Structure formats: C-alpha cells, structure tokens
Short mmCIF file of C-alpha atoms in Angstrom, two decimals:
data_model
loop_
_atom_site.label_atom_id
_atom_site.label_comp_id
_atom_site.label_asym_id
_atom_site.label_seq_id
_atom_site.Cartn_x
_atom_site.Cartn_y
_atom_site.Cartn_z
CA GLY A 1 91.67 116.64 83.40
CA SER A 2 94.01 117.04 80.47
CA GLY A 3 97.21 116.79 82.50
CA ALA A 4 98.16 120.36 81.53
CA TYR A 5 98.46 123.37 83.84
CA SER A 6 99.01 126.96 82.71
CA ALA A 7 100.68 128.38 85.84
CA PRO A 8 103.50 130.70 84.63
CA ASN A 9 105.84 130.49 87.64
CA LEU A 10 106.42 126.81 88.34
CA PRO A 11 109.97 126.12 89.60
CA VAL A 12 112.39 124.32 87.30
CA THR A 13 113.84 122.44 90.28
CA TRP A 14 112.06 121.58 93.52
CA THR A 15 113.39 122.27 97.02
CA GLU A 16 111.77 121.95 100.44
CA LYS A 17 110.84 125.65 100.42
CA ASP A 18 108.69 125.11 97.31
CA TYR A 19 106.25 122.89 99.22
CA HIS A 20 103.29 124.40 101.05
CA TRP A 21 103.01 121.14 102.96
CA LYS A 22 104.28 117.60 102.79
CA LYS A 23 102.79 114.38 104.16
CA MET A 24 104.12 110.87 104.54
CA LEU A 25 101.57 108.33 103.29
CA PRO A 26 100.86 104.91 104.82
CA GLY A 27 101.51 103.18 101.49
CA LYS A 28 101.93 103.68 97.77
CA GLY A 29 99.53 103.81 94.84
CA HIS A 30 99.31 104.61 91.15
CA SER A 31 96.05 106.55 91.25
CA SER A 32 95.88 110.30 90.65
CA PRO A 33 94.84 112.79 93.37
CA MET A 34 91.44 114.46 93.00
CA VAL A 35 90.29 117.81 94.43
CA TRP A 36 86.78 118.93 95.34
CA MET A 37 86.39 122.33 97.03
CA ASP A 38 88.75 122.20 100.06
CA ASN A 39 89.22 118.43 99.98
CA LEU A 40 92.07 116.55 98.33
CA TYR A 41 91.52 112.81 97.81
CA LEU A 42 94.06 110.12 97.06
CA THR A 43 94.41 106.38 97.53
CA CYS A 44 97.23 104.13 98.67
CA SER A 45 97.99 100.57 99.73
CA ASP A 46 100.71 99.30 102.05
CA GLY A 47 101.72 96.68 99.48
CA GLU A 48 101.44 93.74 101.87
CA ASN A 49 97.82 93.70 102.97
CA PRO A 50 95.22 93.65 100.18
CA GLY A 51 92.91 96.63 100.16
CA ASN A 52 92.67 100.25 99.11
CA LEU A 53 92.86 103.16 101.53
CA LEU A 54 91.04 106.39 100.61
CA LEU A 55 92.49 109.47 102.30
CA CYS A 56 91.00 112.96 102.52
CA PHE A 57 93.23 115.97 103.25
CA ASP A 58 92.63 119.68 103.60
CA LYS A 59 94.17 120.90 100.35
CA THR A 60 95.49 124.12 101.95
CA THR A 61 97.02 122.81 105.17
CA GLY A 62 97.59 119.12 104.42
CA LYS A 63 95.74 118.10 107.58
CA GLU A 64 94.14 114.68 107.27
CA LYS A 65 90.36 114.94 107.62
CA TRP A 66 89.42 111.27 107.39
CA ARG A 67 90.36 107.92 105.92
CA MET A 68 88.42 104.82 104.86
CA LEU A 69 89.74 101.32 104.15
CA PHE A 70 88.22 99.18 101.39
CA GLU A 71 89.24 95.60 102.07
CA SER A 72 89.80 92.96 99.42
CA GLN A 73 91.33 89.53 98.97
CA THR A 74 94.90 88.70 98.02
CA ARG A 75 95.45 88.58 94.27
CA GLN A 76 98.24 88.42 91.72
CA LEU A 77 99.63 91.84 90.82
CA HIS A 78 102.15 93.08 88.28
CA ARG A 79 105.35 94.18 90.03
CA LEU A 80 104.58 97.78 89.02
CA ASN A 81 100.92 97.65 90.05
CA THR A 82 99.30 98.13 93.46
CA PHE A 83 95.90 97.64 95.05
CA ALA A 84 95.50 101.44 94.74
CA SER A 85 95.61 102.05 90.99
CA SER A 86 92.05 103.25 90.37
CA THR A 87 91.58 107.03 90.57
CA PRO A 88 88.47 108.19 92.48
CA ALA A 89 85.85 110.30 90.71
CA VAL A 90 84.18 113.24 92.45
CA ASP A 91 81.08 115.39 92.08
CA PRO A 92 79.16 117.75 94.41
CA TYR A 93 77.69 114.82 96.32
CA HIS A 94 80.21 111.99 96.57
CA VAL A 95 83.61 110.47 96.03
CA TYR A 96 83.31 107.32 93.88
CA MET A 97 85.82 104.59 94.64
CA ALA A 98 86.52 101.40 92.65
CA TRP A 99 88.59 98.42 93.80
CA SER A 100 88.74 94.73 92.97
CA ASP A 101 90.08 91.25 93.55
CA ASN A 102 89.54 88.03 91.59
CA ASP A 103 86.08 87.41 93.04
CA HIS A 104 84.81 90.99 93.29
CA PHE A 105 84.63 94.17 91.22
CA ARG A 106 83.38 96.82 93.62
CA ILE A 107 82.44 100.48 93.46
CA ALA A 108 81.22 102.68 96.32
CA ALA A 109 80.03 106.23 96.93
CA ILE A 110 81.34 108.11 99.96
CA SER A 111 80.14 111.50 101.17
CA HIS A 112 82.62 114.35 101.35
CA ASN A 113 82.66 114.03 105.15
CA GLY A 114 83.71 110.38 104.97
CA LYS A 115 80.42 108.48 105.35
CA GLY A 116 79.60 105.47 103.19
CA VAL A 117 76.49 106.03 101.04
CA TRP A 118 76.24 102.92 98.85
CA GLU A 119 78.37 100.03 97.63
CA ARG A 120 77.98 97.58 94.72
CA ASN A 121 79.71 94.37 93.69
CA LEU A 122 79.53 94.24 89.88
CA GLY A 123 80.98 90.76 89.37
CA THR A 124 84.36 89.03 89.25
CA HIS A 125 87.61 90.51 87.98
CA HIS A 126 90.04 87.87 86.71
CA THR A 127 93.26 89.47 85.48
CA GLN A 128 96.94 88.77 85.00
CA HIS A 129 98.22 91.99 86.56
CA GLY A 130 95.52 93.28 88.96
CA GLY A 131 93.10 96.18 88.58
CA GLY A 132 93.37 99.76 87.41
CA SER A 133 90.35 101.12 85.51
CA SER A 134 88.64 104.14 87.08
CA PRO A 135 85.03 105.40 87.24
CA VAL A 136 83.80 108.57 85.54
CA VAL A 137 80.79 110.73 86.43
CA TYR A 138 78.55 112.37 83.85
CA ARG A 139 75.28 114.08 84.73
CA ASP A 140 73.43 111.82 87.19
CA ARG A 141 75.35 108.61 86.48
CA VAL A 142 78.60 106.84 87.28
CA TYR A 143 80.20 104.77 84.52
CA ILE A 144 82.82 102.06 84.89
CA ALA A 145 84.20 99.30 82.67
CA ASN A 146 85.10 95.80 83.86
CA GLU A 147 86.85 94.24 80.86
CA CYS A 148 88.95 91.30 81.99
CA ARG A 149 89.62 87.56 81.56
CA GLY A 150 86.17 86.65 82.84
CA PRO A 151 82.61 87.90 82.31
CA SER A 152 83.00 91.54 81.26
CA ALA A 153 80.66 94.53 81.04
CA ILE A 154 80.30 98.29 81.04
CA HIS A 155 78.04 99.60 83.80
CA ALA A 156 75.99 102.77 84.24
CA LEU A 157 74.84 103.39 87.82
CA ASP A 158 72.64 105.98 89.47
CA ARG A 159 75.10 108.21 91.32
CA MET A 160 72.78 108.76 94.30
CA THR A 161 71.68 105.15 94.90
CA GLY A 162 74.13 102.91 93.04
CA GLU A 163 71.27 101.16 91.25
CA SER A 164 72.01 99.83 87.76
CA ILE A 165 70.59 101.92 84.90
CA TRP A 166 72.07 99.84 82.10
CA LYS A 167 74.71 97.17 81.55
CA VAL A 168 76.43 96.25 78.28
CA ASP A 169 78.11 92.84 78.17
CA ARG A 170 81.50 92.79 76.44
CA PRO A 171 83.35 89.90 74.75
CA TRP A 172 86.08 88.23 76.80
CA ASP A 173 88.61 85.41 76.70
CA GLU A 174 90.16 83.44 79.58
CA LYS A 175 93.58 84.11 78.03
CA GLY A 176 92.73 87.62 76.88
CA LYS A 177 94.07 91.02 77.87
CA THR A 178 92.47 93.06 80.63
CA SER A 179 91.77 96.72 79.85
CA TYR A 180 93.12 99.27 82.33
CA SER A 181 92.05 102.43 80.51
CA THR A 182 89.47 104.88 81.82
CA PRO A 183 86.66 106.01 79.47
CA LEU A 184 86.67 109.41 77.78
CA LEU A 185 83.63 111.69 77.60
CA TYR A 186 83.83 113.05 74.05
CA ARG A 187 81.89 116.17 73.04
CA PRO A 188 81.56 116.38 69.23
CA GLU A 189 81.01 119.68 67.45
CA ARG A 190 77.60 118.41 66.38
CA GLY A 191 75.44 115.97 68.27
CA GLU A 192 75.34 114.69 71.83
CA PRO A 193 78.37 113.68 73.93
CA TYR A 194 79.31 110.01 74.11
CA LEU A 195 81.70 107.78 76.04
CA VAL A 196 84.75 106.19 74.41
CA PHE A 197 86.12 102.89 75.73
CA ASN A 198 89.36 101.16 74.68
CA SER A 199 90.04 97.43 75.05
CA THR A 200 91.77 94.58 73.25
CA SER A 201 88.57 92.55 72.95
CA SER A 202 86.38 95.37 71.58
CA GLY A 203 88.81 97.93 70.14
CA MET A 204 87.67 101.55 70.37
CA THR A 205 83.95 101.85 71.09
CA ALA A 206 81.78 104.97 71.33
CA ILE A 207 78.75 104.40 73.55
CA ASN A 208 75.63 106.46 74.15
CA PRO A 209 75.68 107.33 77.88
CA ASP A 210 71.88 107.41 78.03
CA ASN A 211 71.21 103.81 76.99
CA GLY A 212 74.51 101.99 76.43
CA LYS A 213 73.97 101.57 72.68
CA THR A 214 77.00 101.61 70.38
CA VAL A 215 77.39 104.87 68.43
CA TRP A 216 80.38 103.62 66.41
CA GLN A 217 83.17 101.10 66.82
CA ILE A 218 86.54 99.94 65.44
CA PRO A 219 86.45 96.41 66.89
CA ASP A 220 89.92 95.11 65.90
CA LEU A 221 91.94 98.26 66.49
CA PHE A 222 94.11 97.02 69.37
CA PRO A 223 95.89 93.64 69.04
CA LYS A 224 97.58 94.08 72.43
CA ARG A 225 96.69 95.29 75.93
CA THR A 226 95.19 98.76 76.48
CA ILE A 227 96.30 100.76 79.54
CA LEU A 228 96.58 104.36 78.34
CA SER A 229 93.21 106.11 78.61
CA PRO A 230 91.59 107.51 75.45
CA PHE A 231 92.04 111.26 75.04
CA THR A 232 91.14 113.88 72.47
CA VAL A 233 93.09 116.65 70.71
CA ASN A 234 91.79 118.82 67.85
CA GLY A 235 88.83 116.56 67.19
CA LEU A 236 90.87 113.33 67.03
CA ILE A 237 90.52 110.53 69.58
CA PHE A 238 93.67 108.66 70.60
CA GLY A 239 94.34 105.21 72.01
CA SER A 240 97.32 102.90 72.31
CA CYS A 241 98.21 99.30 73.03
CA GLY A 242 101.32 97.40 74.03
CA ASP A 243 102.83 94.49 75.89
CA GLY A 244 105.84 93.74 78.04
CA ASN A 245 106.40 97.37 79.11
CA VAL A 246 106.63 98.46 75.46
CA GLY A 247 104.11 100.50 73.47
CA PHE A 248 103.08 98.88 70.18
CA PHE A 249 101.47 101.95 68.61
CA LEU A 250 99.42 105.08 69.32
CA ALA A 251 96.44 105.46 66.97
CA ALA A 252 94.68 108.72 66.08
CA ILE A 253 91.03 108.17 65.14
CA ARG A 254 88.83 110.69 63.34
CA PRO A 255 85.26 110.20 64.63
CA PRO A 256 82.34 110.51 62.20
CA LEU A 257 80.81 113.95 61.80
CA GLU A 258 77.30 112.71 61.06
CA LYS A 259 75.04 110.25 62.86
CA GLY A 260 75.49 106.78 61.41
CA GLY A 261 78.90 107.61 59.93
CA GLN A 262 82.02 105.54 60.42
CA PRO A 263 85.29 106.54 62.09
CA THR A 264 88.57 106.56 60.16
CA GLU A 265 92.16 106.19 61.26
CA ALA A 266 94.15 109.39 60.71
CA TYR A 267 97.61 108.02 61.54
CA ARG A 268 99.65 105.73 63.80
CA ILE A 269 102.79 106.42 65.80
CA ARG A 270 105.06 103.44 66.44
CA LYS A 271 108.34 105.15 67.33
CA ALA A 272 108.60 105.51 71.14
CA ALA A 273 104.84 104.96 71.45
CA PRO A 274 103.44 105.26 74.99
CA TYR A 275 101.90 102.14 76.56
CA VAL A 276 101.02 103.18 80.14
CA PRO A 277 101.56 106.99 80.26
CA THR A 278 98.78 109.11 78.78
CA PRO A 279 100.14 112.02 76.64
CA VAL A 280 99.32 115.70 77.11
CA ALA A 281 98.74 118.38 74.48
CA LYS A 282 99.43 122.10 74.13
CA GLU A 283 97.51 123.60 71.21
CA ASN A 284 98.54 121.43 68.22
CA ARG A 285 101.53 119.82 69.89
CA LEU A 286 101.22 116.37 71.41
CA PHE A 287 103.81 115.43 74.04
CA LEU A 288 104.53 111.73 74.51
CA VAL A 289 106.60 109.75 77.01
CA SER A 290 107.32 106.12 76.25
CA ASP A 291 107.55 103.47 78.96
CA GLY A 292 111.28 103.42 78.30
CA GLY A 293 111.56 107.10 79.25
CA ILE A 294 111.85 108.63 75.78
CA ALA A 295 110.07 111.99 75.46
CA SER A 296 108.92 113.22 72.06
CA CYS A 297 106.67 115.84 70.49
CA VAL A 298 104.51 115.40 67.39
CA ASP A 299 102.06 117.45 65.38
CA ALA A 300 98.69 116.37 66.79
CA THR A 301 96.91 116.76 63.44
CA THR A 302 99.37 114.86 61.23
CA GLY A 303 101.47 112.78 63.62
CA GLU A 304 104.70 114.20 62.17
CA GLU A 305 107.60 114.30 64.61
CA ILE A 306 108.67 117.76 65.79
CA TRP A 307 111.43 116.59 68.13
#
C-alpha cells in the first residue's frame, strides 16, 4: 500500500473507546500488518528466543484464529531491529513469510487456515544488523531480494510450489551494507510493469519480472545503506540511503519513457532526509519524517520545501 488512507472521520486523539478491539501480543516486531478478507496477519518475536511468530486474527473481533512459529538461530541484531521485521505478503492462496539467520534465508507459503504449503532456504544471510527485506507477489510469482554481506541474489519463485523460476546474482562485499528495502512494482504509462530494487551494491535497478533481466540501472546511486523501500509519486521513483540513524539523501529518479532509454535524477533532498521511514504522498505533496523525528512536506515534482 501507499501508507495513505482517505477516511474522513479519524480521531485526532485516541482513547479506549476508539478501539473496536485490542490485543496484547506475545512479543514485538517491526513488520506491518496485512489483511486478506476477514484475516489480519502480523508477526512478532519475544526478543529473547530467535524466531518469528506469524499470528492470524479475525479482523472484526480480534479473536486469534491460529499462530505459527518459524524458528531460527541466534544472530546479531541492531538494537532497534527484531527477528520479526519482514512484512508478510498475501494473495488469494497463501501468506508468504520470510525470515533469516546467518546460515539461512528462508521463505514459506502458508494457507489462510494456517497450514504450511511449502518452504525454501535460499542461502545464507550475513548482516551487521539482522534481516528486514520483505517478499512481494505479482501474478503467479513471489519475489524477494537477499542482498547482504555474503552471496546475494534476487529470487523469483512459483507461488504455488516454491520452485525457482529465475535467480539473479548480485554483487556483494564482506564489509558491505545489507539492503533492507522491499521491491516496488512500477507500472509505467507505456510498456510492461517492472520491479525496482534498491541497494548499496547495485544502486537502483529495474528488473523484468518475467525473466530477471535488467531494464535499466543507476549502479552507484547509493553510497550508504538502503532501508527505505522504493516508492513512486507522479511518475518519479524515490529511494534513500543513510547510516548511523541519519538519512544521507532522498533521490527522485525519472525512469525512461522508451525501451532502452536511461533514467535521470530529477532532484535530491538532503535536509531531514528519511533513512528508515518510507514517506507518503497526497496528490503532489510528499510527506517525510526523518529518523530524528523531523516532519516536512515537499513538492513531489520539484523537491521544493513547502513546510
């Protein structure tokens, strides 16, 4: 989703009477909740035992329908990260769950009634701060990026069986920066949709979802770590990088209009640039929140500050 909601009557302040239901969770996580039909999915971890717990609730009543634990090994985590930082993806058939430790990068499909369908280990996942990238579903495939300090790749899997359809190896460095961003499905005005991936090692890369071939790329765009997920506003594609809880810059990229064309950089925002939080947009206004808690609004087309 875009992170925006058009409900006209949201309360300015929240009290207990504003909640339809409220549940205590068995742990914490940094993933986002996902909804499919009457089911609400979210993940959490107790912070002491490695692993990722997938919970399914009735979205209307808050009653827990089922839960499933995905075990993993102990690993080094950033103090603000958890074992439950990857957001599940959903479609009419499954919930797709990703989790990792140093020796494993796993993804699984679970039916909407809580039964395991398939599970894959896609390699190792050596990082400085733990995991966080999430899968996306498009048509009959699940896509996920494993870009870390060890062997790295982008994977396309059959959503029904988990079998590999294609794999694109990515450059990596033992002292490099892991990417935590989730790919964007971009739909150009002309031509077929493609996936956009952000990482320090490969910059911003547009990839054909059918075969994994590169559509276009800006390889040296990001000198620092990428966490914020790529997003699009008014035909521009955005990405950021940073380090040490500080955003370095947010870049606005104008993708090529014709096949074989090259992307161009429209502008950069350095002042109060977001590093972890992904911005939201309303029409031509782009709303940013820096990791230091500074909110700002810019013109999405020009990058000029509004407030």
